[in-house]
Every structure is written in structure tokens, then in C-alpha cells.
Amino acid sequence: MSAETGTAAHRQQMVSEIRRLEQASARPSEPLDLRVLDVMSRVPREAFVRHANAGEAYINAPLAIGFGQTISQPFIVALMTSLARIAPNHRVLEIGTGSGYQTAILAALTGHVFSIERVAGLSVKAAEALRAQGIRNATLDIRDGHAGWPEHAPYDAIVVTAAPAEVPPALIDQLAPQGRLVIPVGRDEQMLTLIERRADGEVTRKEILPVRFVPLVR
Ligand code: SAH
């Protein structure tokens, strides 16, 4: 078996495992988006993970990406991306670029992704990995995620991959009508939270699942 079919097979296994976990969870929420699973079966996760072989890259576990940070487990990437309900014409903001893996998934689903990261070294490596994959519709910058990225707002979806103690108000401000913010919230115990700005402007909030993320650092 060539290296290429090897990683493709590993990705299929990863997606099967994500679906198994979805069935096993009693979460009374919307089903995972099939377009998200399709994209995850094609984006090479190993290209965003340091020194990992294909086997390690596709197990359903968080992995170290350097600078004390981790790439989320595939099930959580699938869940958060599904909850963001990305459409092809959306403008998307990601907070916590990290390895760039989640950025690559978002970029495959929509027109343009803006992604911000606090650690310059991670942002530079993520930019290289995205370029190597031929992904050109993602713009990265080094900034504090608490403030969002007002210059490109409003966003149809905001995906936050590090946990603040409270939802930063700037992120809600930068949501377009019918925009969705998917964010882990809490200090020690964190709750994956879906915040939606309805068409009439009202903001709703729903708790999805207890999760563990690195903190959104001030
Ligand atoms: N989406 C990433 C996961 C990265 S982990 C991936 O797919 O690999 C979360 C990231 O959030 C880390 O890289 C961390 O450095 C970053 N981060 C933490 N606090 C931040 C802040 N205040 N602003 C921007 N990024 C932050």
C-alpha cells in the first residue's frame, strides 16, 4: 500500500470513529454536517501535526503542536464545524489558528476564512502548512482573539478553539444576522456553547457538551 492510500484509509477510519462517537453520545443536538465529514476525509491531518506518522495523526485524540498547544480531537473539530453551519458564501473567523488544521477544514467549506493566533511561531508554521496544501482562501494574523478581528466583520460564523472564562463581547458584536459563534467557555470546567444572532437581532445561547480546551490567554 502506498503512503497516499495509507493516509486516505486512516482518514476514512477517523471519520468512521467520529460517526461512532456521534451515535454513542446522547447529545440531543443537530446531526454532524455530512459536508464537514467529507472534507475531513480529504484534508491530510498529518500535514499539520509535527513528527507524527499517519497512524498517530488520525486517532481521535488531541495532539501536541508545539508552544504548549494542542490540535483538538477530530470529533470535536467535526462537531464545532457542524455547529457553525458553514455555507459556501460565508465569511468565517477562527480564533486560535494553532496548527492550521481547523483553518484548512473551514477554508474547504467556504469562501474566505480569517484566522487569528496569539503565538507568532504557530501562525507562521500554520501559514506554511496551508500554503503547502494549496489553500489560498485563508488570511492569518497575530492578534488577541478577545477583540476578534473588527476590520473584516461581520462574520457568518466564528469558531473559537481556546476557552475564555466568559464569552468576549466583541465576538458577539462581530456576528452577522443569523451568524453563529461556537466557543468553549469556562475556566476549569468548560462548556462548548453555541451563540446565535437571530435575524431579528436577538442573541440566543445554548450549551452543547462539556469539553477541555487550552485557555484563551489574555
Ligand atoms: N484550531 C487549532 C487548535 C489550536 S489550540 C488547530 O486546529 O490546530 C488553541 C490555540 O489558541 C493555540 O494555538 C493558542 O496559542 C491560541 N490562543 C490562545 N489564546 C489566544 C488569544 N487570546 N488570541 C488568539 N489565539 C489564542
PDB file of N, CA and C and ligand atoms in Angstrom, residues 65 69-72 94-102 116-119 122 143-146 161-162 214-218, ligand 1:
ATOM      1  N   ILE A  65       1.173  20.433  19.248  1.00  0.00           N
ATOM      2  CA  ILE A  65       1.613  21.126  18.029  1.00  0.00           C
ATOM      3  C   ILE A  65       2.742  22.106  18.336  1.00  0.00           C
ATOM      4  N   GLN A  69       0.750  23.971  22.964  1.00  0.00           N
ATOM      5  CA  GLN A  69      -0.624  23.994  22.456  1.00  0.00           C
ATOM      6  C   GLN A  69      -0.991  22.652  21.839  1.00  0.00           C
ATOM      7  N   THR A  70      -2.285  22.418  21.654  1.00  0.00           N
ATOM      8  CA  THR A  70      -2.741  21.159  21.074  1.00  0.00           C
ATOM      9  C   THR A  70      -3.743  21.402  19.950  1.00  0.00           C
ATOM     10  N   ILE A  71      -3.810  20.456  19.051  1.00  0.00           N
ATOM     11  CA  ILE A  71      -4.818  20.416  17.991  1.00  0.00           C
ATOM     12  C   ILE A  71      -5.971  19.577  18.555  1.00  0.00           C
ATOM     13  N   SER A  72      -7.186  20.047  18.397  1.00  0.00           N
ATOM     14  CA  SER A  72      -8.338  19.355  19.005  1.00  0.00           C
ATOM     15  C   SER A  72      -8.542  17.971  18.408  1.00  0.00           C
ATOM     16  N   GLU A  94     -11.884  32.389  12.627  1.00  0.00           N
ATOM     17  CA  GLU A  94     -11.422  31.378  13.573  1.00  0.00           C
ATOM     18  C   GLU A  94     -10.514  32.059  14.579  1.00  0.00           C
ATOM     19  N   ILE A  95     -10.663  31.699  15.841  1.00  0.00           N
ATOM     20  CA  ILE A  95      -9.764  32.244  16.863  1.00  0.00           C
ATOM     21  C   ILE A  95      -8.940  31.101  17.438  1.00  0.00           C
ATOM     22  N   GLY A  96      -7.617  31.209  17.312  1.00  0.00           N
ATOM     23  CA  GLY A  96      -6.715  30.132  17.714  1.00  0.00           C
ATOM     24  C   GLY A  96      -6.328  29.301  16.496  1.00  0.00           C
ATOM     25  N   THR A  97      -5.507  29.871  15.609  1.00  0.00           N
ATOM     26  CA  THR A  97      -5.097  29.176  14.380  1.00  0.00           C
ATOM     27  C   THR A  97      -4.369  27.871  14.703  1.00  0.00           C
ATOM     28  N   GLY A  98      -3.501  27.909  15.718  1.00  0.00           N
ATOM     29  CA  GLY A  98      -2.743  26.715  16.123  1.00  0.00           C
ATOM     30  C   GLY A  98      -1.999  26.110  14.945  1.00  0.00           C
ATOM     31  N   SER A  99      -2.289  24.850  14.641  1.00  0.00           N
ATOM     32  CA  SER A  99      -1.614  24.136  13.550  1.00  0.00           C
ATOM     33  C   SER A  99      -2.132  24.546  12.178  1.00  0.00           C
ATOM     34  N   GLY A 100      -3.315  25.150  12.127  1.00  0.00           N
ATOM     35  CA  GLY A 100      -3.943  25.468  10.840  1.00  0.00           C
ATOM     36  C   GLY A 100      -4.875  24.363  10.349  1.00  0.00           C
ATOM     37  N   TYR A 101      -4.985  23.253  11.099  1.00  0.00           N
ATOM     38  CA  TYR A 101      -5.836  22.143  10.632  1.00  0.00           C
ATOM     39  C   TYR A 101      -7.306  22.566  10.542  1.00  0.00           C
ATOM     40  N   GLN A 102      -7.818  23.141  11.631  1.00  0.00           N
ATOM     41  CA  GLN A 102      -9.215  23.594  11.611  1.00  0.00           C
ATOM     42  C   GLN A 102      -9.411  24.674  10.534  1.00  0.00           C
ATOM     43  N   ILE A 116      -7.024  34.076  13.577  1.00  0.00           N
ATOM     44  CA  ILE A 116      -6.049  34.794  14.388  1.00  0.00           C
ATOM     45  C   ILE A 116      -5.452  33.921  15.482  1.00  0.00           C
ATOM     46  N   GLU A 117      -4.205  34.208  15.776  1.00  0.00           N
ATOM     47  CA  GLU A 117      -3.414  33.409  16.710  1.00  0.00           C
ATOM     48  C   GLU A 117      -2.537  34.362  17.521  1.00  0.00           C
ATOM     49  N   ARG A 118      -2.307  33.991  18.771  1.00  0.00           N
ATOM     50  CA  ARG A 118      -1.515  34.810  19.662  1.00  0.00           C
ATOM     51  C   ARG A 118      -0.014  34.520  19.525  1.00  0.00           C
ATOM     52  N   VAL A 119       0.330  33.254  19.250  1.00  0.00           N
ATOM     53  CA  VAL A 119       1.733  32.841  19.195  1.00  0.00           C
ATOM     54  C   VAL A 119       2.236  32.944  17.748  1.00  0.00           C
ATOM     55  N   LEU A 122       3.465  29.799  15.852  1.00  0.00           N
ATOM     56  CA  LEU A 122       2.426  28.884  15.373  1.00  0.00           C
ATOM     57  C   LEU A 122       1.782  29.418  14.105  1.00  0.00           C
ATOM     58  N   ARG A 143      -2.894  38.286  16.658  1.00  0.00           N
ATOM     59  CA  ARG A 143      -3.697  39.245  17.426  1.00  0.00           C
ATOM     60  C   ARG A 143      -4.290  38.540  18.634  1.00  0.00           C
ATOM     61  N   ASP A 144      -4.876  39.342  19.509  1.00  0.00           N
ATOM     62  CA  ASP A 144      -5.588  38.788  20.661  1.00  0.00           C
ATOM     63  C   ASP A 144      -7.031  38.489  20.278  1.00  0.00           C
ATOM     64  N   GLY A 145      -7.375  37.217  20.375  1.00  0.00           N
ATOM     65  CA  GLY A 145      -8.716  36.770  19.995  1.00  0.00           C
ATOM     66  C   GLY A 145      -9.846  37.409  20.777  1.00  0.00           C
ATOM     67  N   HIS A 146      -9.581  37.909  21.980  1.00  0.00           N
ATOM     68  CA  HIS A 146     -10.663  38.532  22.764  1.00  0.00           C
ATOM     69  C   HIS A 146     -11.320  39.684  22.003  1.00  0.00           C
ATOM     70  N   THR A 161     -11.203  28.197  19.261  1.00  0.00           N
ATOM     71  CA  THR A 161     -10.620  26.909  19.646  1.00  0.00           C
ATOM     72  C   THR A 161      -9.734  27.007  20.889  1.00  0.00           C
ATOM     73  N   ALA A 162      -9.959  28.056  21.708  1.00  0.00           N
ATOM     74  CA  ALA A 162      -9.341  28.159  23.035  1.00  0.00           C
ATOM     75  C   ALA A 162     -10.421  28.752  23.932  1.00  0.00           C
ATOM     76  N   VAL A 214      -7.420  24.420  25.706  1.00  0.00           N
ATOM     77  CA  VAL A 214      -6.424  25.303  26.310  1.00  0.00           C
ATOM     78  C   VAL A 214      -7.100  26.661  26.533  1.00  0.00           C
ATOM     79  N   PRO A 215      -6.616  27.440  27.519  1.00  0.00           N
ATOM     80  CA  PRO A 215      -7.264  28.731  27.779  1.00  0.00           C
ATOM     81  C   PRO A 215      -7.009  29.760  26.684  1.00  0.00           C
ATOM     82  N   LEU A 216      -7.984  30.625  26.442  1.00  0.00           N
ATOM     83  CA  LEU A 216      -7.792  31.805  25.609  1.00  0.00           C
ATOM     84  C   LEU A 216      -7.037  32.792  26.503  1.00  0.00           C
ATOM     85  N   VAL A 217      -5.767  33.003  26.158  1.00  0.00           N
ATOM     86  CA  VAL A 217      -4.867  33.759  27.032  1.00  0.00           C
ATOM     87  C   VAL A 217      -5.062  35.249  26.807  1.00  0.00           C
ATOM     88  N   ARG A 218      -5.069  36.004  27.906  1.00  0.00           N
ATOM     89  CA  ARG A 218      -5.184  37.471  27.798  1.00  0.00           C
ATOM     90  C   ARG A 218      -3.844  38.072  27.454  1.00  0.00           C
TER      91      ARG A 218
HETATM   92  N1  SAH B   1      -7.590  25.375  15.785  1.00  0.00           N
HETATM   93  C1  SAH B   1      -6.313  24.830  16.213  1.00  0.00           C
HETATM   94  C2  SAH B   1      -6.326  24.492  17.684  1.00  0.00           C
HETATM   95  C3  SAH B   1      -5.311  25.296  18.382  1.00  0.00           C
HETATM   96  S1  SAH B   1      -5.310  25.221  20.138  1.00  0.00           S
HETATM   97  C4  SAH B   1      -5.870  23.664  15.360  1.00  0.00           C
HETATM   98  O1  SAH B   1      -6.670  23.161  14.562  1.00  0.00           O
HETATM   99  O2  SAH B   1      -4.722  23.270  15.459  1.00  0.00           O
HETATM  100  C5  SAH B   1      -5.782  26.898  20.516  1.00  0.00           C
HETATM  101  C6  SAH B   1      -4.907  27.992  20.008  1.00  0.00           C
HETATM  102  O3  SAH B   1      -5.403  29.224  20.556  1.00  0.00           O
HETATM  103  C7  SAH B   1      -3.446  27.914  20.437  1.00  0.00           C
HETATM  104  O4  SAH B   1      -2.642  27.879  19.297  1.00  0.00           O
HETATM  105  C8  SAH B   1      -3.231  29.176  21.251  1.00  0.00           C
HETATM  106  O5  SAH B   1      -1.938  29.745  21.095  1.00  0.00           O
HETATM  107  C9  SAH B   1      -4.307  30.099  20.724  1.00  0.00           C
HETATM  108  N2  SAH B   1      -4.680  31.188  21.613  1.00  0.00           N
HETATM  109  C10 SAH B   1      -4.733  31.177  22.959  1.00  0.00           C
HETATM  110  N3  SAH B   1      -5.112  32.392  23.416  1.00  0.00           N
HETATM  111  C11 SAH B   1      -5.304  33.193  22.338  1.00  0.00           C
HETATM  112  C12 SAH B   1      -5.718  34.543  22.167  1.00  0.00           C
HETATM  113  N4  SAH B   1      -6.020  35.316  23.198  1.00  0.00           N
HETATM  114  N5  SAH B   1      -5.816  35.025  20.915  1.00  0.00           N
HETATM  115  C13 SAH B   1      -5.532  34.238  19.835  1.00  0.00           C
HETATM  116  N6  SAH B   1      -5.149  32.945  19.937  1.00  0.00           N
HETATM  117  C14 SAH B   1      -5.039  32.414  21.176  1.00  0.00           C
END
